[in-house]
PDB file of C-alpha atoms in Angstrom:
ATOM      1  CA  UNK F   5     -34.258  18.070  46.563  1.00  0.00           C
ATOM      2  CA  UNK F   6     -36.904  18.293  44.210  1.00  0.00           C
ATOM      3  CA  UNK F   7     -38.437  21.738  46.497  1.00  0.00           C
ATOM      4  CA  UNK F   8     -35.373  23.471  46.184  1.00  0.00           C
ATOM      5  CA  UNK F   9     -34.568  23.165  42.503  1.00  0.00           C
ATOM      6  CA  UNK F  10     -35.458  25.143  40.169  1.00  0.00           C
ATOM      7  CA  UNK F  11     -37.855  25.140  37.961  1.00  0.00           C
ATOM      8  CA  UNK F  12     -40.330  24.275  40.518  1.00  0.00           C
ATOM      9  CA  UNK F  13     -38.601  25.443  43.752  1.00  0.00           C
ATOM     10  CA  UNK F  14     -41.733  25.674  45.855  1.00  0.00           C
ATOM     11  CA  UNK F  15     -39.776  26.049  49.483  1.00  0.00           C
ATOM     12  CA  UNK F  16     -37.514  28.477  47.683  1.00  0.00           C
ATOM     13  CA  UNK F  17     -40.442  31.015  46.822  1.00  0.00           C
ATOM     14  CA  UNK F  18     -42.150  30.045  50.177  1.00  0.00           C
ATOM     15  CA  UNK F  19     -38.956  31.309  52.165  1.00  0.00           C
ATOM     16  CA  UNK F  20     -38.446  34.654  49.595  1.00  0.00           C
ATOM     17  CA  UNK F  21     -41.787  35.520  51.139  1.00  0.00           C
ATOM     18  CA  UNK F  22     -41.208  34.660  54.438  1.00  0.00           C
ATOM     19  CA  UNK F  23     -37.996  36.153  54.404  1.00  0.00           C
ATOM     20  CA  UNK F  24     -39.247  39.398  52.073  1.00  0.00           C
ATOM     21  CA  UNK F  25     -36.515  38.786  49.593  1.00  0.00           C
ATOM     22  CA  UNK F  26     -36.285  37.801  45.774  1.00  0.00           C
ATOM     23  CA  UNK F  27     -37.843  34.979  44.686  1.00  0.00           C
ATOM     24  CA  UNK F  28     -34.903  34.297  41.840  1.00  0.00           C
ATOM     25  CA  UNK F  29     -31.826  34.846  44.187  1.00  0.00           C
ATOM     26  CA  UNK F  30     -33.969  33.064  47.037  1.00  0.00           C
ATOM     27  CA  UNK F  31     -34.178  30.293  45.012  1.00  0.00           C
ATOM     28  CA  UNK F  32     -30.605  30.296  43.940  1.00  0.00           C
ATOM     29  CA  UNK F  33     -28.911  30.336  46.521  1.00  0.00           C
ATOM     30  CA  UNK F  34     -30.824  27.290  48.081  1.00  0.00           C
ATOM     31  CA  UNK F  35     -29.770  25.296  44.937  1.00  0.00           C
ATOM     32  CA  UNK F  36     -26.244  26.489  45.559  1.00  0.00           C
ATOM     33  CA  UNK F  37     -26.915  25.042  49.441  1.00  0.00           C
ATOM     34  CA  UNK F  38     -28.235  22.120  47.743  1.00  0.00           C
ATOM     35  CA  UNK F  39     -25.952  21.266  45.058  1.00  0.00           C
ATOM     36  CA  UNK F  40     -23.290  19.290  47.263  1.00  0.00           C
ATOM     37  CA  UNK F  41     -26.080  16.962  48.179  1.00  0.00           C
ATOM     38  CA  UNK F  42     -26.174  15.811  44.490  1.00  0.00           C
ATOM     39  CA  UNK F  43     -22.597  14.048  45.083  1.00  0.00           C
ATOM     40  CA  UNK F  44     -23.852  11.649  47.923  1.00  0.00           C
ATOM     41  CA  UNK F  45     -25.731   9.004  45.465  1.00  0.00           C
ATOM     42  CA  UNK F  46     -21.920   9.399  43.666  1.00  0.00           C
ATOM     43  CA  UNK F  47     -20.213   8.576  46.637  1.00  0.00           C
ATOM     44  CA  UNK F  48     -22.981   5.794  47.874  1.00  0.00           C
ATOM     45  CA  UNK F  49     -22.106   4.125  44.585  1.00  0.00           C
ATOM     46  CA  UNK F  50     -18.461   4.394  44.777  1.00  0.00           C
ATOM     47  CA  UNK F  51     -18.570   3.625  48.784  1.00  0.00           C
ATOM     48  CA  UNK F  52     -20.877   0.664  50.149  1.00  0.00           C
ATOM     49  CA  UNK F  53     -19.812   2.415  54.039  1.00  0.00           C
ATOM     50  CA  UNK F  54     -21.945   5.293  53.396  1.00  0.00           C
ATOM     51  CA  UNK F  55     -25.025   2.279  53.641  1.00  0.00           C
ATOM     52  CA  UNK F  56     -23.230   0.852  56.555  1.00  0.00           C
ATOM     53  CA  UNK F  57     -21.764  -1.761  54.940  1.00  0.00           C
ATOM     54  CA  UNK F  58     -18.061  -2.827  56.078  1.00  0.00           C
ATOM     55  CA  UNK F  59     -16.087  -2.563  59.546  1.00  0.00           C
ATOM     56  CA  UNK F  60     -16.850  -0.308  62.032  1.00  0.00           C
ATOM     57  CA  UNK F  61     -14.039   1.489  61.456  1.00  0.00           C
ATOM     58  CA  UNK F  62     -14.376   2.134  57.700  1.00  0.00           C
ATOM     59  CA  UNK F  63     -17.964   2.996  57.977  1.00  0.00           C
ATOM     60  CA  UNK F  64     -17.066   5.964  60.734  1.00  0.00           C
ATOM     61  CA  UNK F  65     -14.061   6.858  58.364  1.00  0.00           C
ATOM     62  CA  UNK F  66     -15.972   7.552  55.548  1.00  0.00           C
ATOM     63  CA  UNK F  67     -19.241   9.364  56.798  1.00  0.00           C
ATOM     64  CA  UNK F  68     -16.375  11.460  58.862  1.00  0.00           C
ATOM     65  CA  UNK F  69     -14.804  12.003  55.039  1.00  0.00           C
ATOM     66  CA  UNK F  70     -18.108  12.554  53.300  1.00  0.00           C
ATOM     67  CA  UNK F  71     -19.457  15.158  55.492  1.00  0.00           C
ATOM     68  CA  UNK F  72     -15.725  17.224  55.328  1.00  0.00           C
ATOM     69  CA  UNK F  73     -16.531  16.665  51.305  1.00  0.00           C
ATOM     70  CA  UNK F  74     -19.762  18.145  51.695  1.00  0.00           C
ATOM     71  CA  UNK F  75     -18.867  21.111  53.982  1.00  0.00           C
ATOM     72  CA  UNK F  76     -16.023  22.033  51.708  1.00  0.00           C
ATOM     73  CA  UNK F  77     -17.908  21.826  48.459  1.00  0.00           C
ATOM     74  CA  UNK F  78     -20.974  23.975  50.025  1.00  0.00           C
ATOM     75  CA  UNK F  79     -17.938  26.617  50.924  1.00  0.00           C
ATOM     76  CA  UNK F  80     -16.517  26.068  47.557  1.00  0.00           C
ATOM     77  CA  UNK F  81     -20.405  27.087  45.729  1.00  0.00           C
ATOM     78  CA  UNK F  82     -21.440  29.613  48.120  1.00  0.00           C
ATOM     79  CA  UNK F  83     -17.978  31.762  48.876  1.00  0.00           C
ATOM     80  CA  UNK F  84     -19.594  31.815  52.538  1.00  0.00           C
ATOM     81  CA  UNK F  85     -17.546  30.315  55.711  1.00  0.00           C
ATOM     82  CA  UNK F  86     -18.549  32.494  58.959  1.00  0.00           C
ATOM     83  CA  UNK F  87     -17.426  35.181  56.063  1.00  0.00           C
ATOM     84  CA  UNK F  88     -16.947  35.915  52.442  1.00  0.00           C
ATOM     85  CA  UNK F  89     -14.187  33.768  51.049  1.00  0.00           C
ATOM     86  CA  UNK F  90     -11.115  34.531  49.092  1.00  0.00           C
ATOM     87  CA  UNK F  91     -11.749  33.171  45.082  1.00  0.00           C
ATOM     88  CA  UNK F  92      -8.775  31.450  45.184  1.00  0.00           C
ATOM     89  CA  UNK F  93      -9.420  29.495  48.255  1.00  0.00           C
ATOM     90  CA  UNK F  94     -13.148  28.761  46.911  1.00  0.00           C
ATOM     91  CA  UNK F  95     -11.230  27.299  43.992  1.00  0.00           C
ATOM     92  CA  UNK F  96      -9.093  25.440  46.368  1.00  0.00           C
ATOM     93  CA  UNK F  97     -11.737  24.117  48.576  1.00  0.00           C
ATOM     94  CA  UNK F  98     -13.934  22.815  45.611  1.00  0.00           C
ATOM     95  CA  UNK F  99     -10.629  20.878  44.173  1.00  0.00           C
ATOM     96  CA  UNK F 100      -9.596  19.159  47.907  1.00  0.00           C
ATOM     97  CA  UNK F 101     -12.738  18.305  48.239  1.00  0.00           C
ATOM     98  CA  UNK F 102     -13.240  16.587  45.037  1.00  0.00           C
ATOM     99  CA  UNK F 103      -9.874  14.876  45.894  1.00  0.00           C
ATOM    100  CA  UNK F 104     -11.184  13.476  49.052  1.00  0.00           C
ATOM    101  CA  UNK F 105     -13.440  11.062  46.771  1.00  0.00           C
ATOM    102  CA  UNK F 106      -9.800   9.440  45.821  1.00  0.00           C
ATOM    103  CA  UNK F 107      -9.936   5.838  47.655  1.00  0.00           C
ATOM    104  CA  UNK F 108      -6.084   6.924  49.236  1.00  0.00           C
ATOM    105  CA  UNK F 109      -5.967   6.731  53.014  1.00  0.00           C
ATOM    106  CA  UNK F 110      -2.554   8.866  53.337  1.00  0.00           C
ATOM    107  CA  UNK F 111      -4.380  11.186  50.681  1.00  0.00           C
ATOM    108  CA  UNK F 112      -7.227  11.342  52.432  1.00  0.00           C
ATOM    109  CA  UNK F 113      -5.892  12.773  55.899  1.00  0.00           C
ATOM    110  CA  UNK F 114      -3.493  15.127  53.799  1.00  0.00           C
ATOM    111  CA  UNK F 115      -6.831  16.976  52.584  1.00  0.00           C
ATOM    112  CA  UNK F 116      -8.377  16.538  55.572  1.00  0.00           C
ATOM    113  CA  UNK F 117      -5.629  18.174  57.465  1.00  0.00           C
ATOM    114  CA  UNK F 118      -6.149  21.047  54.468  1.00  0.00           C
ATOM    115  CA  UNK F 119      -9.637  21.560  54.908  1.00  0.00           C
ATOM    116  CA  UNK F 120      -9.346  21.860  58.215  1.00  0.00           C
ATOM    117  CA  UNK F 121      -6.413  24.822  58.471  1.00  0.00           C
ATOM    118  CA  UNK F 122      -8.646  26.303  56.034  1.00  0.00           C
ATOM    119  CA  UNK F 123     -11.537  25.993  57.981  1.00  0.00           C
ATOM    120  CA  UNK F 124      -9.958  26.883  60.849  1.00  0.00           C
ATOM    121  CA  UNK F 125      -8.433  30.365  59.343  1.00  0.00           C
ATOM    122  CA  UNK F 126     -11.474  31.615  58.119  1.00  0.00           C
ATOM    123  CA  UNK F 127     -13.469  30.573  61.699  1.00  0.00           C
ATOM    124  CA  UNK F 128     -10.897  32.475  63.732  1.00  0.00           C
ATOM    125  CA  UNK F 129     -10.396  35.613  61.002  1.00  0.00           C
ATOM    126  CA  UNK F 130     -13.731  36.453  61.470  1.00  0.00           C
ATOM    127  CA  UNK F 131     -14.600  35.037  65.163  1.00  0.00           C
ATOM    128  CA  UNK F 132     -11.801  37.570  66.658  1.00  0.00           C
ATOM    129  CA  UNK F 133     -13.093  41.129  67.646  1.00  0.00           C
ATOM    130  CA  UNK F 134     -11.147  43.648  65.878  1.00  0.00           C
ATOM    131  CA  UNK F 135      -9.430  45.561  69.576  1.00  0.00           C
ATOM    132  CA  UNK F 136      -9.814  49.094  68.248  1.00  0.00           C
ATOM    133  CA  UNK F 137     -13.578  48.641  67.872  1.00  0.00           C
ATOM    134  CA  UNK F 138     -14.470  47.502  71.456  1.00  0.00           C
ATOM    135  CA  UNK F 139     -11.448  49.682  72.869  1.00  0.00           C
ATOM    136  CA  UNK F 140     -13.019  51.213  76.384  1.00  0.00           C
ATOM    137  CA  UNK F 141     -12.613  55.141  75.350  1.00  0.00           C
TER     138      UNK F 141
END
């Protein structure tokens, strides 16, 4: 974490010249890739599964829950899901998956079930071929 923050940010500036692009927006939009991760010592402290401590059956439920957490909130900060996102579902996104830190089984699986039908519009909205373009004229 401490390569891709700023001030320092030495991989950032190392993959603006790789990649020929600005340094500054290089570097912030890895710490906007980055700043999800900053919730997992949050959630280890809240959540002894994430160490694999418990059942089985917790411990699966709650990586399974962290990593939906984490894809949502790197959505949420970046606007970016196989396409730019709408503002209002970024805002959306970034509150479910806040939510899904609320120790609530039923609530849980509600905002999973939301993450993923948002997931799942935005994959297909920009995974289907627009028919006029690859018409055979």
């Amino acid at each position: 974490m401490s390569m891709v923050t700023p001030p320092v940010a030495i991989t950032s500036y190392a993959a603006a010249a790789i990649a020929d692009s600005p340094p500054g927006i290089t570097s912030y939009k890895a710490f906007q890739l980055l700043l999800p991760t900053f919730f997992t010592p949050c959630v280890m402290l809240s959540y002894p599964e994430i160490l694999l401590q418990g059942n089985a059956l917790s411990i699966v439920w709650r990586i399974f829950l962290t990593i939906f957490t984490l894809t949502g909130l790197a959505c949420a900060l970046t606007g970016w899901w196989n396409g730019p996102i709408n503002p209002f579902i970024r805002i959306a996104l970034f509150l479910i998956s806040i939510s899904t830190l609320v120790p609530n089984y039923l609530f849980n699986i509600f905002t999973i079930m939301v993450l993923s039908v948002i997931f799942v519009f935005y994959f297909r909205r920009t995974a289907t071929p627009n028919v006029a373009e690859h018409s055979p004229d």
